[in-house]
Coordinates of C-alpha atoms and ligand atoms in Angstrom, one line a residue:
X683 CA 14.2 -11.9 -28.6
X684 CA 13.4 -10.7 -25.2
X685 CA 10.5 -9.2 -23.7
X686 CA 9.9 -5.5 -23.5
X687 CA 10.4 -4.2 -19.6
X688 CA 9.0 -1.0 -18.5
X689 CA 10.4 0.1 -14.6
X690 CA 8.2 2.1 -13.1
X691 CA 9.4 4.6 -10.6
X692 CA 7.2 7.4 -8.5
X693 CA 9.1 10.2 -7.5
X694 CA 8.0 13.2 -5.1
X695 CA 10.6 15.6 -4.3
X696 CA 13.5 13.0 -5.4
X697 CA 16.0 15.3 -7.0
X698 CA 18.7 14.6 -4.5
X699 CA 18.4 11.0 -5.3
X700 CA 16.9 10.9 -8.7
X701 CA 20.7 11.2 -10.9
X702 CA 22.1 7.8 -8.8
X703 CA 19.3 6.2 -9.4
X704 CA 18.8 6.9 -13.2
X705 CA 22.6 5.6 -13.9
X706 CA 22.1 2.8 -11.8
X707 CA 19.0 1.6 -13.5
X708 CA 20.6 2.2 -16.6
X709 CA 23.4 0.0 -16.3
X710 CA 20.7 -2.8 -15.1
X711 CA 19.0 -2.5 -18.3
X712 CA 22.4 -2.3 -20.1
X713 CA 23.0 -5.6 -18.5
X714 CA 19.8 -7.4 -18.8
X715 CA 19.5 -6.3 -22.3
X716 CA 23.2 -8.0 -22.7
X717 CA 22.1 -11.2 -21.5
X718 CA 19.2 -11.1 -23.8
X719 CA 16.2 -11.2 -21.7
X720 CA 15.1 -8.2 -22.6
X721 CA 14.4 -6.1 -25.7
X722 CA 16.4 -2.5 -26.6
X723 CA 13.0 -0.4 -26.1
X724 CA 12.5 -1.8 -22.7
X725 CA 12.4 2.0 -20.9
X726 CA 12.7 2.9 -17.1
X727 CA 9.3 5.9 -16.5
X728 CA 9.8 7.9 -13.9
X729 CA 6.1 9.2 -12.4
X730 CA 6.4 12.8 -11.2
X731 CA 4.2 12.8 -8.7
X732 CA 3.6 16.8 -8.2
X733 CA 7.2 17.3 -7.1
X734 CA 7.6 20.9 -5.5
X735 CA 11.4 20.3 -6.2
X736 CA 13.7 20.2 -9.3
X737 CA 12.2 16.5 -9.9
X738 CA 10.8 16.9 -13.5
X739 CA 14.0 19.5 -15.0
X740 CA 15.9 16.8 -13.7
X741 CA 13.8 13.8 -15.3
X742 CA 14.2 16.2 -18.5
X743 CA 17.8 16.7 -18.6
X744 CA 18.1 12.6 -17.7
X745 CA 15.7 11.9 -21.2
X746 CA 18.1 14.4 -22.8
X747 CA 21.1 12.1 -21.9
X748 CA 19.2 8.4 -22.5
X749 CA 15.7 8.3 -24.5
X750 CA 15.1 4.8 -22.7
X751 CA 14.9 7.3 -19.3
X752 CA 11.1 8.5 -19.7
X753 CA 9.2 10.7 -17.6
X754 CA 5.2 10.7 -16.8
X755 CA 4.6 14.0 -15.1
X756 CA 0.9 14.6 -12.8
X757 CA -1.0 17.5 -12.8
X758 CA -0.2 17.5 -8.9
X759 CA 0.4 15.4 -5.9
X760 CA -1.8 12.4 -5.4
X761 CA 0.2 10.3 -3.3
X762 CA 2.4 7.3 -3.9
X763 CA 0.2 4.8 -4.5
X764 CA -1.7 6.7 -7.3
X765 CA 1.3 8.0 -8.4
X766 CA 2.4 4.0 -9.1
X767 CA -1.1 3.3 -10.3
X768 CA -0.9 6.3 -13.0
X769 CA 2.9 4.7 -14.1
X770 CA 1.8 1.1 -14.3
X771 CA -1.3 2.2 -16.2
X772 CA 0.0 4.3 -18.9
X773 CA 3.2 2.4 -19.7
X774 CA 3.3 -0.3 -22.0
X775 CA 5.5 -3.2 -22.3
X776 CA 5.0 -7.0 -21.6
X777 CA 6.3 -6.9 -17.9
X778 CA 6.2 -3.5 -15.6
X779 CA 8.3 -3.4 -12.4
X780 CA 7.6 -0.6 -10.0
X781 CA 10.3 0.1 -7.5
X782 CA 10.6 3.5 -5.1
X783 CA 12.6 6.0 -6.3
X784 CA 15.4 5.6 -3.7
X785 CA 16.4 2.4 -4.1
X786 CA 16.2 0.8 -0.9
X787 CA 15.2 -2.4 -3.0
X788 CA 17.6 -4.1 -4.8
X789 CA 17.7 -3.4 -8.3
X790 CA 19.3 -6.6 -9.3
X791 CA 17.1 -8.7 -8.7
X792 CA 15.0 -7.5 -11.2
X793 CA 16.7 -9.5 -13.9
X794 CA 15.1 -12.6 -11.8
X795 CA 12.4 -11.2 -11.8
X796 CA 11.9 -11.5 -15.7
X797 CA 13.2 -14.6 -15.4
X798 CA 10.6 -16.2 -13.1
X799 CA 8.0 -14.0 -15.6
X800 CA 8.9 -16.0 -18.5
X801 CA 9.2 -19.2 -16.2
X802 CA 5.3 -18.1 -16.5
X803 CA 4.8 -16.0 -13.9
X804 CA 2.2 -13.6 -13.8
X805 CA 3.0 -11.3 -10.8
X806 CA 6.4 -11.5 -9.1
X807 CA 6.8 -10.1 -5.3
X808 CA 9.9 -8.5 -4.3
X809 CA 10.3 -9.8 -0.6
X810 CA 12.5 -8.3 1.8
X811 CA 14.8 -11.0 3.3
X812 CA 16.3 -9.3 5.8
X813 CA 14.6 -5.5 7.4
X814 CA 18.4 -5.1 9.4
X815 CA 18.0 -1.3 8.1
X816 CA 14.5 -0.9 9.5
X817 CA 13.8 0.5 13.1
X818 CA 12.7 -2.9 15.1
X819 CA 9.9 -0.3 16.0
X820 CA 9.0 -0.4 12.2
X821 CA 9.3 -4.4 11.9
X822 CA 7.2 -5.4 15.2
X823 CA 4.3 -2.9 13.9
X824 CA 4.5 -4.2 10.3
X825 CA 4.5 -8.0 11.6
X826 CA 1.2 -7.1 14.0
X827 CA -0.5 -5.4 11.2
X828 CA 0.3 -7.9 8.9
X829 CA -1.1 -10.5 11.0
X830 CA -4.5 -8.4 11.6
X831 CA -4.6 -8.3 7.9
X832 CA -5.0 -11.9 8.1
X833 CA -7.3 -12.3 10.6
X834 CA -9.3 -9.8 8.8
X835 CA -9.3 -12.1 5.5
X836 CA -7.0 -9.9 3.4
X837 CA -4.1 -11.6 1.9
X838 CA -0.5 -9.8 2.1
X839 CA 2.5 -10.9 1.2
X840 CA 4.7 -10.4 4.3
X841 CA 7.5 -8.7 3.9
X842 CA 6.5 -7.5 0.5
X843 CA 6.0 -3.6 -0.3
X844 CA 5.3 -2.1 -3.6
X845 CA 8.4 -3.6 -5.5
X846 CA 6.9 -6.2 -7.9
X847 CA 6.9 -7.2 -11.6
X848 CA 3.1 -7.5 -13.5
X849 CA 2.8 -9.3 -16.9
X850 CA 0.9 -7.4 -19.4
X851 CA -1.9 -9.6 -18.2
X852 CA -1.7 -8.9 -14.7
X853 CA -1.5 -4.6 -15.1
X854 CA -4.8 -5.4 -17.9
X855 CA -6.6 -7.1 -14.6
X856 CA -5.4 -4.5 -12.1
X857 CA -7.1 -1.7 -14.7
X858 CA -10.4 -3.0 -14.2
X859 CA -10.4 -2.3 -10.2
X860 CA -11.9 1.1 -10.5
X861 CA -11.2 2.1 -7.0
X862 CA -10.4 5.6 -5.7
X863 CA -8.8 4.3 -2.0
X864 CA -6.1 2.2 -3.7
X865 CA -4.0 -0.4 -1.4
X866 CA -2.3 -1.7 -4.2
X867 CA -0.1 -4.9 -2.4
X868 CA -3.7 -5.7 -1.3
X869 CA -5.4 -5.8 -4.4
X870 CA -2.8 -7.7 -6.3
X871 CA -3.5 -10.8 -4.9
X872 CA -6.9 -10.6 -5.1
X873 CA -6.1 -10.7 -9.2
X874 CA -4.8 -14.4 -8.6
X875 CA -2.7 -15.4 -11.8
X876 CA 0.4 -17.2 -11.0
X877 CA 2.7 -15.4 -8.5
X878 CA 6.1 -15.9 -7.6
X879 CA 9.0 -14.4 -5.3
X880 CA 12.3 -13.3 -5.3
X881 CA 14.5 -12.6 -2.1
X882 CA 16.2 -9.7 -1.5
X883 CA 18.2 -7.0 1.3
X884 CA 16.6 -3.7 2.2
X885 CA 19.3 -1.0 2.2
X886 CA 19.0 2.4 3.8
X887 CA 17.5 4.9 1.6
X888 CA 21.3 6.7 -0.2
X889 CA 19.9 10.4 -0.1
X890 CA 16.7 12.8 0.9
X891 CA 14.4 12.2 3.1
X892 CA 11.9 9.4 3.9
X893 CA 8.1 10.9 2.4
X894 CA 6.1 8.5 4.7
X895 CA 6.2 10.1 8.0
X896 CA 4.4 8.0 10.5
X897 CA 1.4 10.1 10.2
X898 CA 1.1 9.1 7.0
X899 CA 2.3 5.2 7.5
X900 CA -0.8 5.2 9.9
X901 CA -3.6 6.7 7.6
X902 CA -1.9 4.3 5.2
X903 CA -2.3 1.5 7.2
X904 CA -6.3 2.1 8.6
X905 CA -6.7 2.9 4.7
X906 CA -5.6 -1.0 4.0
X907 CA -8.0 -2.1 6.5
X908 CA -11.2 -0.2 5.2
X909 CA -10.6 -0.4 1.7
X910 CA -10.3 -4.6 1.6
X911 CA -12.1 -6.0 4.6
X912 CA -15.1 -5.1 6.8
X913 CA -14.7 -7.3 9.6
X914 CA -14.3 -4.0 11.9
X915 CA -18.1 -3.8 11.1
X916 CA -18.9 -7.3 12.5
X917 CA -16.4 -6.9 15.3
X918 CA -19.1 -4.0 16.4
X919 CA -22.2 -6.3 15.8
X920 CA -20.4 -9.0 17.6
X921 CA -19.5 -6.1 20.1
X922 CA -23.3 -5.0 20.6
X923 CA -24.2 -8.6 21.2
X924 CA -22.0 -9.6 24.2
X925 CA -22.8 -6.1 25.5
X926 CA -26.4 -6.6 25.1
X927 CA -26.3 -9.9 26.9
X928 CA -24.5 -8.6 29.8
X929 CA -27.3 -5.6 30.1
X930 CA -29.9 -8.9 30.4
X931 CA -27.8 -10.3 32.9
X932 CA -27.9 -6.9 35.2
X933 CA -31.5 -6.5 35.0
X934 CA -32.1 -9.9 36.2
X935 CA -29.6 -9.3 39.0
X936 CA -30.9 -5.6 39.7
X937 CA -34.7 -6.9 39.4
X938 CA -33.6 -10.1 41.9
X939 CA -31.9 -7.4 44.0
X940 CA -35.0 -4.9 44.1
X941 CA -38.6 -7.4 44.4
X942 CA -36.6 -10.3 46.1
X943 CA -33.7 -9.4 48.2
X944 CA -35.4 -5.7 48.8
X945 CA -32.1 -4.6 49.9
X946 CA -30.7 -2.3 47.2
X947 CA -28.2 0.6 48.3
X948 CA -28.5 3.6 46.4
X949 CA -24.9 2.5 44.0
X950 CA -23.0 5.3 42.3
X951 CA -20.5 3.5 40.7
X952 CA -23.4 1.4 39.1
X953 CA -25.3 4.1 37.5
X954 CA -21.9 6.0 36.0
X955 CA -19.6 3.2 34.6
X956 CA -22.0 1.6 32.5
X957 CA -22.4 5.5 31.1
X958 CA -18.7 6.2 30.6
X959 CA -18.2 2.1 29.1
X960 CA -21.7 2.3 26.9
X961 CA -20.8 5.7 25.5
X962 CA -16.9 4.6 24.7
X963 CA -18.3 1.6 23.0
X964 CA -21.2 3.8 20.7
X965 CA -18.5 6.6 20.0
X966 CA -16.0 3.9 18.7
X967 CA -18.4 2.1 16.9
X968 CA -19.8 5.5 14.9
X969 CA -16.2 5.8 14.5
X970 CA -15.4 2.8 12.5
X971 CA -19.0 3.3 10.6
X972 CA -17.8 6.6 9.4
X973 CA -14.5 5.4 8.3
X974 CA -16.8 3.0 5.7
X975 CA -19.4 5.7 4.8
X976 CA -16.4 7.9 4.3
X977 CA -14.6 5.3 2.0
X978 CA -18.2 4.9 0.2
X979 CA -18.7 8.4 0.0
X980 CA -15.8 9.0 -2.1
X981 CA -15.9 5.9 -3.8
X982 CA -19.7 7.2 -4.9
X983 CA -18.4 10.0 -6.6
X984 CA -15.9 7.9 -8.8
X985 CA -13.7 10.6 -9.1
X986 CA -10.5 10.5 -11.7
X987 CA -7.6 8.8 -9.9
X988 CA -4.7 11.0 -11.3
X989 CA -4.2 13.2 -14.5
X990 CA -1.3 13.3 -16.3
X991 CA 0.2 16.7 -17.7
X992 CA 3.0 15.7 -19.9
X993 CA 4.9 12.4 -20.8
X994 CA 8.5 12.0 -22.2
Ligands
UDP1100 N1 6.1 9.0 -3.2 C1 5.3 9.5 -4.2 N2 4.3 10.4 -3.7 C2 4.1 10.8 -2.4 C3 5.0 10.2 -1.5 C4 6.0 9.3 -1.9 O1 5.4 9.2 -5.3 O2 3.2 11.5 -2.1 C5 7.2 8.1 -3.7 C6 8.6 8.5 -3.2 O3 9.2 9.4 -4.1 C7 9.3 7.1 -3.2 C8 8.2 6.2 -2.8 O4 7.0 6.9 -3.1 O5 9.8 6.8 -4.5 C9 8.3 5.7 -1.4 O6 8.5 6.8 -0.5 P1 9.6 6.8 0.6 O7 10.9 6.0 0.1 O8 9.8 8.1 1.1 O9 8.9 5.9 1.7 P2 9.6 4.9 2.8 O10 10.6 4.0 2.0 O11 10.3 5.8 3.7 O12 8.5 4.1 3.4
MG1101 MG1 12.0 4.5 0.8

């Protein structure tokens, strides 16, 4: 009885954090297989994500210690969301849960998780309850883009990163979005079986270093907007318009000004703003075009999203 569970886990550079983790998601399977939910093959897969550190000995030894600890190794670094894609794809299993490698979501609820999968739901979000362990600088931003995810027609969960469970059903759906620019917590509601949520704390990350500087949480962010929504482009049409009408108002004012009035000073200011305000307005709006013919670009050449060297 039970279902078979696969966890999936991407690591980069994780080895300080990798051992507490492993014995802490073994006792959670130790305890949900106890209460029956799940099967003795369910298996936690770590994804080595090209770690430059002692991340894959270490996955080794851990596989050495407990067979139901696997590892999934990449030919190199491809970030964390192909890194997750690569896990979820290749595992197998009736439900996969991906959760970050330092465990700053809570493991335990993962046993409700299953629970609300067999209740018969397809997709369960992990939803952050409380952020007290985030900078409020981190929380206002991730509110404000949240909301002009909305207005942009892209569904997000709020509060939801990339800790969730997928049915068998759901990963089989998420395989046929063939994308290269992949904003998974984006595309999963776009798949549309029956979703649920379960609650839980943020902690603070236990040990290493946070791999999403905020140079990277930005590119990540802009990547979210171009890859599901192209209301940026009609913001510029829209743009064009209004700026277009207001040119038709000045040369009815400037030709009133010149045949009727016949009292036109030489302006300065006149000639150079609209120069400095036009050419903003042009540069920004190249801008956001080459963001899209950039995603389409590499979209176009359909590239392989990740290669995997070795499995355990
Ligand atoms: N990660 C990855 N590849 C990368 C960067 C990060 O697989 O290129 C993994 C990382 O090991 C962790 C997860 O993605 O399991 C989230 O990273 P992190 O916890 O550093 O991000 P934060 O929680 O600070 O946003
Ligand atoms: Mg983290």
């Amino acid at each position: 009885m039970g279902i078979r569970l696969s966890i999936v886990v991407p690591c980069y550079n994780e080895e300080a954090v990798l051992p507490e983790t492993a014995r802490r998601l073994r006792l959670l399977l130790d305890r949900i297989y106890a209460s029956g939910l799940i099967t003795g093959d369910s298996a936690v897969y770590f994804v080595d994500d090209g770690s430059r550190d002692a991340t894959w000995t270490t996955i080794t030894t851990l596989n050495g210690q407990d067979p139901r600890l696997r590892g999934i190794k990449l030919s190199r670094n491809q970030g964390h969301q192909a890194a997750l894609l690569a896990g979820l794809l290749t595992v197998e299993g009736d439900a996969v849960v991906s959760i970050d490698a330092d465990l700053q979501d809570d493991i335990s609820v993962i046993e409700a998780m299953v629970k609300e999968h067999v209740a018969g739901a397809e997709v369960v979000y992990g939803v952050r309850d409380s952020r007290a362990t985030d900078t409020a600088f981190k929380r206002r931003t991730a509110l404000l883009y949240y909301q002009l995810m909305r207005r942009f027609g892209v569904e997000l969960v709020h509060n939801h990163a990339d800790f969730r469970l997928l049915s068998r059903r759901a990963v089989e759906a998420l395989r046929q979005y063939g994308e290269v620019n992949i904003f998974l917590r984006g595309i999963i509601p776009m798949i549309g079986y029956r979703a649920a949520t379960v609650k839980y704390d943020r902690a603070e990350r236990f040990a290493g270093v946070s791999k999403y500087p905020l140079r990277k949480m930005l590119a990540f962010a802009l990547e979210g907007v171009t890859s599901l929504s192209v209301v940026p482009l009609r913001i510029i049409t829209l743009l064009g318009f209004l700026v277009s009408m207001f040119s038709f108002f000045m040369i009815i004012f400037v030709l009133y000004g010149t045949l009727v009035v016949k009292a036109v000073i030489p302006g300065w200011a006149s000639s150079v703003v609209p120069i400095y305000f036009l050419g903003g307005i042009q540069l920004l709006a190249i801008g956001i075009l080459g963001e899209y013919i950039g995603k389409i670009y590499l979209e176009s050449k359909a590239r392989p999203r990740f290669f995997i060297e070795s499995t355990l």
